[in-house]
Tab-separated table of C-alpha atoms and ligand atoms in Angstrom:
chain	number	residue	atom	x	y	z
A	24	UNK	CA	21.388	-15.277	5.096
A	25	UNK	CA	19.866	-12.765	2.834
A	26	UNK	CA	20.117	-9.019	2.684
A	27	UNK	CA	17.888	-6.488	3.832
A	28	UNK	CA	16.185	-4.960	1.534
A	29	UNK	CA	16.339	-1.657	3.930
A	30	UNK	CA	11.903	0.306	2.851
A	31	UNK	CA	12.322	2.984	5.106
A	32	UNK	CA	16.147	4.163	3.650
A	33	UNK	CA	14.416	4.435	0.719
A	34	UNK	CA	11.012	5.840	1.167
A	35	UNK	CA	13.717	8.680	2.756
A	36	UNK	CA	15.205	8.877	-0.973
A	37	UNK	CA	12.478	8.760	-2.968
A	38	UNK	CA	10.816	11.646	-0.097
A	39	UNK	CA	13.975	13.981	-0.751
A	40	UNK	CA	13.473	13.459	-4.336
A	41	UNK	CA	9.573	14.312	-3.746
A	42	UNK	CA	10.274	17.158	-1.797
A	43	UNK	CA	13.101	18.742	-4.628
A	44	UNK	CA	10.311	18.431	-7.082
A	45	UNK	CA	7.282	20.304	-4.820
A	46	UNK	CA	10.558	23.172	-4.278
A	47	UNK	CA	9.875	23.445	-8.212
A	48	UNK	CA	6.299	23.590	-8.436
A	49	UNK	CA	4.979	27.348	-8.183
A	50	UNK	CA	1.883	25.929	-6.135
A	51	UNK	CA	2.598	23.311	-2.938
A	52	UNK	CA	-0.080	19.795	-3.844
A	53	UNK	CA	-2.789	19.385	-0.923
A	54	UNK	CA	-3.916	15.728	0.843
A	55	UNK	CA	-7.122	15.042	3.111
A	56	UNK	CA	-7.115	12.952	5.256
A	57	UNK	CA	-10.545	11.656	6.351
A	58	UNK	CA	-10.804	9.295	9.796
A	59	UNK	CA	-14.450	8.542	10.761
A	60	UNK	CA	-13.853	7.181	14.622
A	61	UNK	CA	-12.061	6.989	16.815
A	62	UNK	CA	-10.080	3.428	16.605
A	63	UNK	CA	-6.160	3.942	17.189
A	64	UNK	CA	-4.280	2.741	14.927
A	65	UNK	CA	-5.556	4.674	12.506
A	66	UNK	CA	-5.752	7.957	14.366
A	67	UNK	CA	-1.755	6.299	14.109
A	68	UNK	CA	-1.663	6.451	10.321
A	69	UNK	CA	-3.321	9.238	10.411
A	70	UNK	CA	-0.582	11.196	12.023
A	71	UNK	CA	1.883	9.008	10.360
A	72	UNK	CA	0.184	10.975	7.441
A	73	UNK	CA	0.210	13.778	8.117
A	74	UNK	CA	3.556	14.363	8.818
A	75	UNK	CA	4.932	12.487	6.211
A	76	UNK	CA	3.225	15.374	3.877
A	77	UNK	CA	4.313	17.682	5.668
A	78	UNK	CA	8.033	16.586	6.350
A	79	UNK	CA	7.883	16.559	2.518
A	80	UNK	CA	5.549	19.666	1.460
A	81	UNK	CA	2.641	19.068	0.904
A	82	UNK	CA	0.099	20.465	3.191
A	83	UNK	CA	-2.745	18.192	4.810
A	84	UNK	CA	-6.174	18.767	6.083
A	85	UNK	CA	-7.452	16.556	8.353
A	86	UNK	CA	-11.141	15.638	8.691
A	87	UNK	CA	-12.032	13.917	11.841
A	88	UNK	CA	-16.658	12.672	11.807
A	89	UNK	CA	-17.966	10.651	14.407
A	90	UNK	CA	-18.175	6.416	14.750
A	91	UNK	CA	-21.876	7.514	14.362
A	92	UNK	CA	-21.378	9.295	10.899
A	93	UNK	CA	-23.930	9.041	8.075
A	94	UNK	CA	-22.778	7.686	4.489
A	95	UNK	CA	-24.844	11.537	3.454
A	96	UNK	CA	-22.247	13.794	5.095
A	97	UNK	CA	-19.660	11.705	4.577
A	98	UNK	CA	-19.905	12.013	0.602
A	99	UNK	CA	-21.733	15.352	1.440
A	100	UNK	CA	-17.457	15.799	2.376
A	101	UNK	CA	-16.564	14.298	-0.227
A	102	UNK	CA	-17.766	16.018	-2.247
A	103	UNK	CA	-17.181	18.468	-1.147
A	104	UNK	CA	-13.270	18.035	-1.216
A	105	UNK	CA	-14.179	16.572	-4.798
A	106	UNK	CA	-14.815	20.227	-6.269
A	107	UNK	CA	-12.360	22.874	-4.324
A	108	UNK	CA	-9.465	23.162	-6.277
A	109	UNK	CA	-6.958	23.365	-3.214
A	110	UNK	CA	-7.133	20.186	-2.492
A	111	UNK	CA	-5.616	18.106	-4.858
A	112	UNK	CA	-5.544	14.530	-3.574
A	113	UNK	CA	-7.835	12.575	-1.139
A	114	UNK	CA	-8.513	10.162	1.099
A	115	UNK	CA	-10.143	8.269	3.621
A	116	UNK	CA	-8.481	6.668	6.035
A	117	UNK	CA	-10.144	2.153	6.703
A	118	UNK	CA	-11.207	0.131	8.082
A	119	UNK	CA	-14.624	2.783	8.346
A	120	UNK	CA	-17.415	2.219	11.080
A	121	UNK	CA	-20.335	-0.139	9.325
A	122	UNK	CA	-22.597	2.076	8.141
A	123	UNK	CA	-20.814	3.275	5.538
A	124	UNK	CA	-21.122	1.257	1.748
A	125	UNK	CA	-16.899	1.636	1.326
A	126	UNK	CA	-17.363	1.058	-2.027
A	127	UNK	CA	-19.561	3.592	-2.316
A	128	UNK	CA	-17.261	6.248	-0.782
A	129	UNK	CA	-13.984	4.648	-3.041
A	130	UNK	CA	-16.299	5.533	-6.067
A	131	UNK	CA	-17.309	8.976	-5.174
A	132	UNK	CA	-13.776	10.393	-4.912
A	133	UNK	CA	-12.822	11.888	-7.882
A	134	UNK	CA	-10.773	9.353	-10.128
A	135	UNK	CA	-7.977	12.407	-9.784
A	136	UNK	CA	-7.801	12.823	-6.471
A	137	UNK	CA	-7.739	9.581	-5.407
A	138	UNK	CA	-4.139	8.627	-4.229
A	139	UNK	CA	-4.846	5.476	-2.712
A	140	UNK	CA	-6.091	3.843	-5.843
A	141	UNK	CA	-9.089	2.553	-4.976
A	142	UNK	CA	-11.485	4.381	-7.922
A	143	UNK	CA	-12.956	1.450	-9.256
A	144	UNK	CA	-11.539	3.350	-12.596
A	145	UNK	CA	-7.894	2.929	-10.487
A	146	UNK	CA	-8.787	0.245	-10.491
A	147	UNK	CA	-9.648	-0.844	-14.559
A	148	UNK	CA	-6.293	0.514	-15.595
A	149	UNK	CA	-4.560	-1.040	-13.344
A	150	UNK	CA	-6.603	-4.320	-14.844
A	151	UNK	CA	-6.165	-4.194	-18.576
A	152	UNK	CA	-2.189	-1.994	-17.709
A	153	UNK	CA	-3.075	1.294	-18.621
A	154	UNK	CA	-1.610	4.631	-18.480
A	155	UNK	CA	-2.669	7.246	-15.936
A	156	UNK	CA	-4.024	5.040	-13.196
A	157	UNK	CA	-2.663	6.122	-9.882
A	158	UNK	CA	-1.313	3.053	-8.093
A	159	UNK	CA	-2.794	1.642	-4.019
A	160	UNK	CA	0.385	2.540	-2.278
A	161	UNK	CA	0.940	-0.854	-0.710
A	162	UNK	CA	1.887	-3.098	-4.280
A	163	UNK	CA	3.646	0.324	-5.826
A	164	UNK	CA	5.528	0.012	-2.778
A	165	UNK	CA	6.908	-2.921	-3.094
A	166	UNK	CA	7.716	-2.464	-6.371
A	167	UNK	CA	9.861	-0.236	-5.528
A	168	UNK	CA	12.082	-2.089	-3.249
A	169	UNK	CA	12.174	-4.818	-6.282
A	170	UNK	CA	13.559	-2.121	-7.846
A	171	UNK	CA	15.368	-0.839	-5.703
A	172	UNK	CA	17.347	-3.976	-5.720
A	173	UNK	CA	16.963	-3.860	-9.965
A	174	UNK	CA	15.129	-7.683	-9.967
A	175	UNK	CA	14.379	-8.712	-13.225
A	176	UNK	CA	10.541	-9.953	-12.337
A	177	UNK	CA	10.163	-11.623	-16.261
A	178	UNK	CA	9.657	-14.704	-16.470
A	179	UNK	CA	10.207	-14.607	-12.944
A	180	UNK	CA	7.838	-17.178	-10.251
A	181	UNK	CA	5.770	-14.947	-8.600
A	182	UNK	CA	3.378	-15.697	-4.671
A	183	UNK	CA	0.819	-13.709	-3.635
A	184	UNK	CA	-0.448	-14.646	-0.204
A	185	UNK	CA	-3.312	-13.014	0.382
A	186	UNK	CA	-6.203	-11.089	-2.588
A	187	UNK	CA	-7.255	-8.343	-0.632
A	188	UNK	CA	-8.514	-5.732	-2.772
A	189	UNK	CA	-6.147	-3.312	-1.197
A	190	UNK	CA	-3.226	-5.399	-0.713
A	191	UNK	CA	-2.396	-9.115	-2.912
A	192	UNK	CA	-5.022	-8.502	-6.311
A	193	UNK	CA	-3.538	-4.730	-7.300
A	194	UNK	CA	0.138	-6.531	-6.474
A	195	UNK	CA	-0.583	-10.101	-8.343
A	196	UNK	CA	-1.894	-7.584	-11.357
A	197	UNK	CA	1.117	-5.393	-11.402
A	198	UNK	CA	4.086	-8.178	-11.567
A	199	UNK	CA	1.671	-10.384	-14.145
A	200	UNK	CA	1.968	-6.859	-16.038
A	201	UNK	CA	5.279	-7.137	-15.816
A	202	UNK	CA	5.638	-10.802	-16.929
A	203	UNK	CA	5.998	-13.114	-14.348
A	204	UNK	CA	4.266	-15.877	-13.617
A	205	UNK	CA	1.775	-15.176	-10.679
A	206	UNK	CA	0.080	-17.421	-7.996
A	207	UNK	CA	-2.259	-15.936	-5.557
A	208	UNK	CA	-2.711	-18.219	-1.982
A	209	UNK	CA	-5.428	-17.142	0.422
A	210	UNK	CA	-6.959	-18.569	3.185
A	211	UNK	CA	-8.491	-21.428	0.865
A	212	UNK	CA	-5.375	-22.653	-0.114
A	213	UNK	CA	-4.536	-25.662	0.935
A	214	UNK	CA	-0.886	-27.048	1.813
A	215	UNK	CA	0.167	-23.483	1.450
A	216	UNK	CA	4.039	-24.176	1.639
A	217	UNK	CA	2.973	-26.487	-1.467
A	218	UNK	CA	3.117	-23.468	-3.244
A	219	UNK	CA	5.160	-21.121	-1.371
A	220	UNK	CA	8.296	-23.508	-2.042
A	221	UNK	CA	8.056	-22.298	-5.769
A	222	UNK	CA	8.045	-18.738	-5.047
A	223	UNK	CA	11.550	-16.864	-7.048
A	224	UNK	CA	9.627	-13.593	-5.001
A	225	UNK	CA	7.003	-14.597	-1.545
A	226	UNK	CA	5.293	-11.413	-1.056
A	227	UNK	CA	3.013	-12.400	2.513
A	228	UNK	CA	-0.025	-9.579	2.870
A	229	UNK	CA	-2.251	-11.651	5.721
A	230	UNK	CA	-2.182	-10.237	8.424
A	231	UNK	CA	-0.846	-13.587	10.645
A	232	UNK	CA	2.285	-14.176	12.781
A	233	UNK	CA	5.070	-16.776	12.547
A	234	UNK	CA	2.590	-17.931	8.334
A	235	UNK	CA	6.368	-18.841	6.970
A	236	UNK	CA	9.049	-19.868	8.121
A	237	UNK	CA	11.827	-21.049	7.376
A	238	UNK	CA	10.826	-24.136	5.640
A	239	UNK	CA	7.932	-22.876	3.381
A	240	UNK	CA	10.759	-20.621	1.511
A	241	UNK	CA	12.452	-21.824	-2.035
A	242	UNK	CA	16.333	-21.236	-0.276
A	243	UNK	CA	17.646	-17.588	-2.478
A	244	UNK	CA	13.617	-16.615	-2.809
A	245	UNK	CA	13.182	-12.812	-2.295
A	246	UNK	CA	10.863	-12.657	0.557
A	247	UNK	CA	8.367	-9.136	1.090
A	248	UNK	CA	6.822	-9.007	4.182
A	249	UNK	CA	3.625	-6.437	4.131
A	250	UNK	CA	2.045	-7.579	7.397
A	251	UNK	CA	2.130	-6.185	9.893
A	252	UNK	CA	0.643	-7.620	13.924
A	253	UNK	CA	0.791	-5.691	16.879
A	254	UNK	CA	2.748	-8.521	19.710
A	255	UNK	CA	2.268	-6.241	22.764
A	256	UNK	CA	4.195	-3.129	22.155
A	257	UNK	CA	5.997	-4.886	18.892
A	258	UNK	CA	5.668	-5.194	15.289
A	259	UNK	CA	5.632	-8.191	13.600
A	260	UNK	CA	5.608	-9.834	10.251
A	261	UNK	CA	4.345	-12.778	9.004
A	262	UNK	CA	7.242	-13.978	8.053
A	263	UNK	CA	9.429	-16.249	10.727
A	264	UNK	CA	12.894	-12.769	10.147
A	265	UNK	CA	14.982	-14.821	11.526
A	266	UNK	CA	14.919	-18.447	10.190
A	267	UNK	CA	13.599	-17.518	6.880
A	268	UNK	CA	16.544	-14.706	6.955
A	269	UNK	CA	18.906	-17.455	6.419
A	270	UNK	CA	17.131	-18.828	3.697
A	271	UNK	CA	16.394	-16.341	1.601
A	272	UNK	CA	18.631	-13.895	-0.792
A	273	UNK	CA	16.716	-10.642	0.250
A	274	UNK	CA	14.432	-9.913	2.809
A	275	UNK	CA	11.921	-7.100	4.142
A	276	UNK	CA	11.925	-6.654	7.838
A	277	UNK	CA	8.895	-5.463	9.936
A	278	UNK	CA	9.398	-2.326	10.958
A	279	UNK	CA	11.058	-0.286	8.749
A	280	UNK	CA	10.583	-2.283	5.011
A	281	UNK	CA	7.041	-2.072	3.081
A	282	UNK	CA	5.573	0.538	5.980
A	283	UNK	CA	7.523	3.390	4.937
A	284	UNK	CA	7.256	3.103	1.142
A	285	UNK	CA	3.636	2.661	1.606
A	286	UNK	CA	3.585	6.421	3.348
A	287	UNK	CA	6.230	7.382	0.601
A	288	UNK	CA	3.748	5.789	-1.983
A	289	UNK	CA	1.470	7.971	-0.730
A	290	UNK	CA	3.215	11.409	-0.830
A	291	UNK	CA	5.026	9.979	-4.284
A	292	UNK	CA	1.017	9.460	-5.986
A	293	UNK	CA	0.027	13.386	-4.167
A	294	UNK	CA	1.959	14.686	-5.918
A	295	UNK	CA	0.816	13.088	-9.014
A	296	UNK	CA	-2.419	14.356	-8.688
A	297	UNK	CA	-1.780	17.521	-8.193
A	298	UNK	CA	0.656	17.824	-11.495
A	299	UNK	CA	-2.246	15.694	-13.466
A	300	UNK	CA	-4.521	18.137	-11.853
A	301	UNK	CA	-2.800	20.969	-12.893
A	302	UNK	CA	-1.587	19.772	-16.154
B	23	NAD	P1	-7.595	-7.917	4.088
B	23	NAD	O1	-7.265	-8.953	5.948
B	23	NAD	O2	-7.681	-7.065	3.785
B	23	NAD	O3	-6.761	-9.650	3.906
B	23	NAD	C1	-6.383	-11.091	4.833
B	23	NAD	C2	-5.829	-11.702	3.064
B	23	NAD	O4	-4.828	-13.630	3.606
B	23	NAD	C3	-6.866	-12.017	2.764
B	23	NAD	O5	-7.422	-12.163	1.411
B	23	NAD	C4	-7.489	-14.003	3.182
B	23	NAD	O6	-8.390	-14.461	2.458
B	23	NAD	C5	-6.070	-14.188	3.258
B	23	NAD	N1	-5.939	-15.439	4.497
B	23	NAD	C6	-5.809	-15.473	5.276
B	23	NAD	N2	-6.058	-16.229	6.478
B	23	NAD	C7	-4.566	-17.145	4.833
B	23	NAD	C8	-4.109	-18.089	5.582
B	23	NAD	N3	-4.187	-18.426	7.245
B	23	NAD	N4	-3.599	-18.508	4.764
B	23	NAD	C9	-2.768	-17.422	3.321
B	23	NAD	N5	-3.738	-16.372	3.217
B	23	NAD	C10	-5.075	-16.115	4.260
B	23	NAD	O7	-5.772	-7.098	5.300
B	23	NAD	P2	-4.483	-5.666	4.227
B	23	NAD	O8	-5.402	-5.680	3.867
B	23	NAD	O9	-4.641	-7.202	2.539
B	23	NAD	O10	-3.593	-6.542	4.811
B	23	NAD	C11	-2.721	-7.896	4.985
B	23	NAD	C12	-1.692	-7.846	6.468
B	23	NAD	O11	-1.124	-7.094	5.065
B	23	NAD	C13	-1.771	-6.703	6.851
B	23	NAD	O12	-1.601	-8.035	8.550
B	23	NAD	C14	-1.978	-5.729	6.966
B	23	NAD	O13	-1.817	-4.504	8.442
B	23	NAD	C15	-0.471	-5.675	6.736
B	23	NAD	N6	-0.338	-3.801	5.290
B	23	NAD	C16	1.416	-3.269	6.394
B	23	NAD	C17	0.935	-1.857	4.804
B	23	NAD	C18	1.956	-1.668	4.978
B	23	NAD	O14	2.621	-0.610	4.410
B	23	NAD	N7	3.088	-2.179	5.769
B	23	NAD	C19	-0.500	-1.933	4.124
B	23	NAD	C20	-1.248	-2.370	3.968
B	23	NAD	C21	-1.869	-3.621	4.948
């Protein structure tokens, strides 16, 4: 029976540390959150992030734009936020409507205000293993979860299912930098179970319910479920939790696992960005 890695509790203790550190500063870190359109899931994420900011003493500014906003208008807002010394972090909530060029927008955010870690310079620093990068929040949160159980990654086989720029790819890079052997699986991987069964650590970031069943997990593995899927009014992951918890040594629940850690890492990045700018 697996031990649960309680992301909610871990995130709470990280938020407490952030609150304490902010109490020692002679300025208040500020996060600007840009929300384009009225997608209900994005609106919920944005209000969760705003609430989390306020709780730790980060000021938050919400910039809500119409769904048909032009690239030029959004770029002008980013230019303004980049130049505003009172704004330490800028987050543009994704997904963006089709008319907007996401890559150009991420590239326009000042690198040291890029609290999502999506700017090509931050991605490059991470890939080169150089210091000074703001790390993408979800992968950084997963690393903290593994640290919380004192897991030693060196030489271990980690299998990451999903290869997105937001989760899978940076996650795999962090594991490589921690000296793990990394296998990346994706939608065209044939016989997924062949790989997942070899994982000492299995990270699943796909967005498909019931993708990982108990027979696809090596006994004693650590299973991190990043997936979030709405089933009716319930939020579930990509892993069949009830089955996999019988096989794994550690497992993260959904909800209450990676999700709260992602938000905690956003707060941590905002504090880090503010400190870099005030240094
Ligand atoms: P994405 O859609 O950009 O990427 C999904 C990845 O899954 C792709 O690389 C694709 O190749 C792979 N994939 C699709 N079907 C597959 C299959 N059958 N077998 C193996 N791989 C397959 O999604 P994303 O942004 O990386 O997010 C992934 C999931 O994680 C989603 O459910 C998302 O909601 C969730 N998520 C959660 C958090 C959090 O904080 N908890 C943060 C980010 C994303």
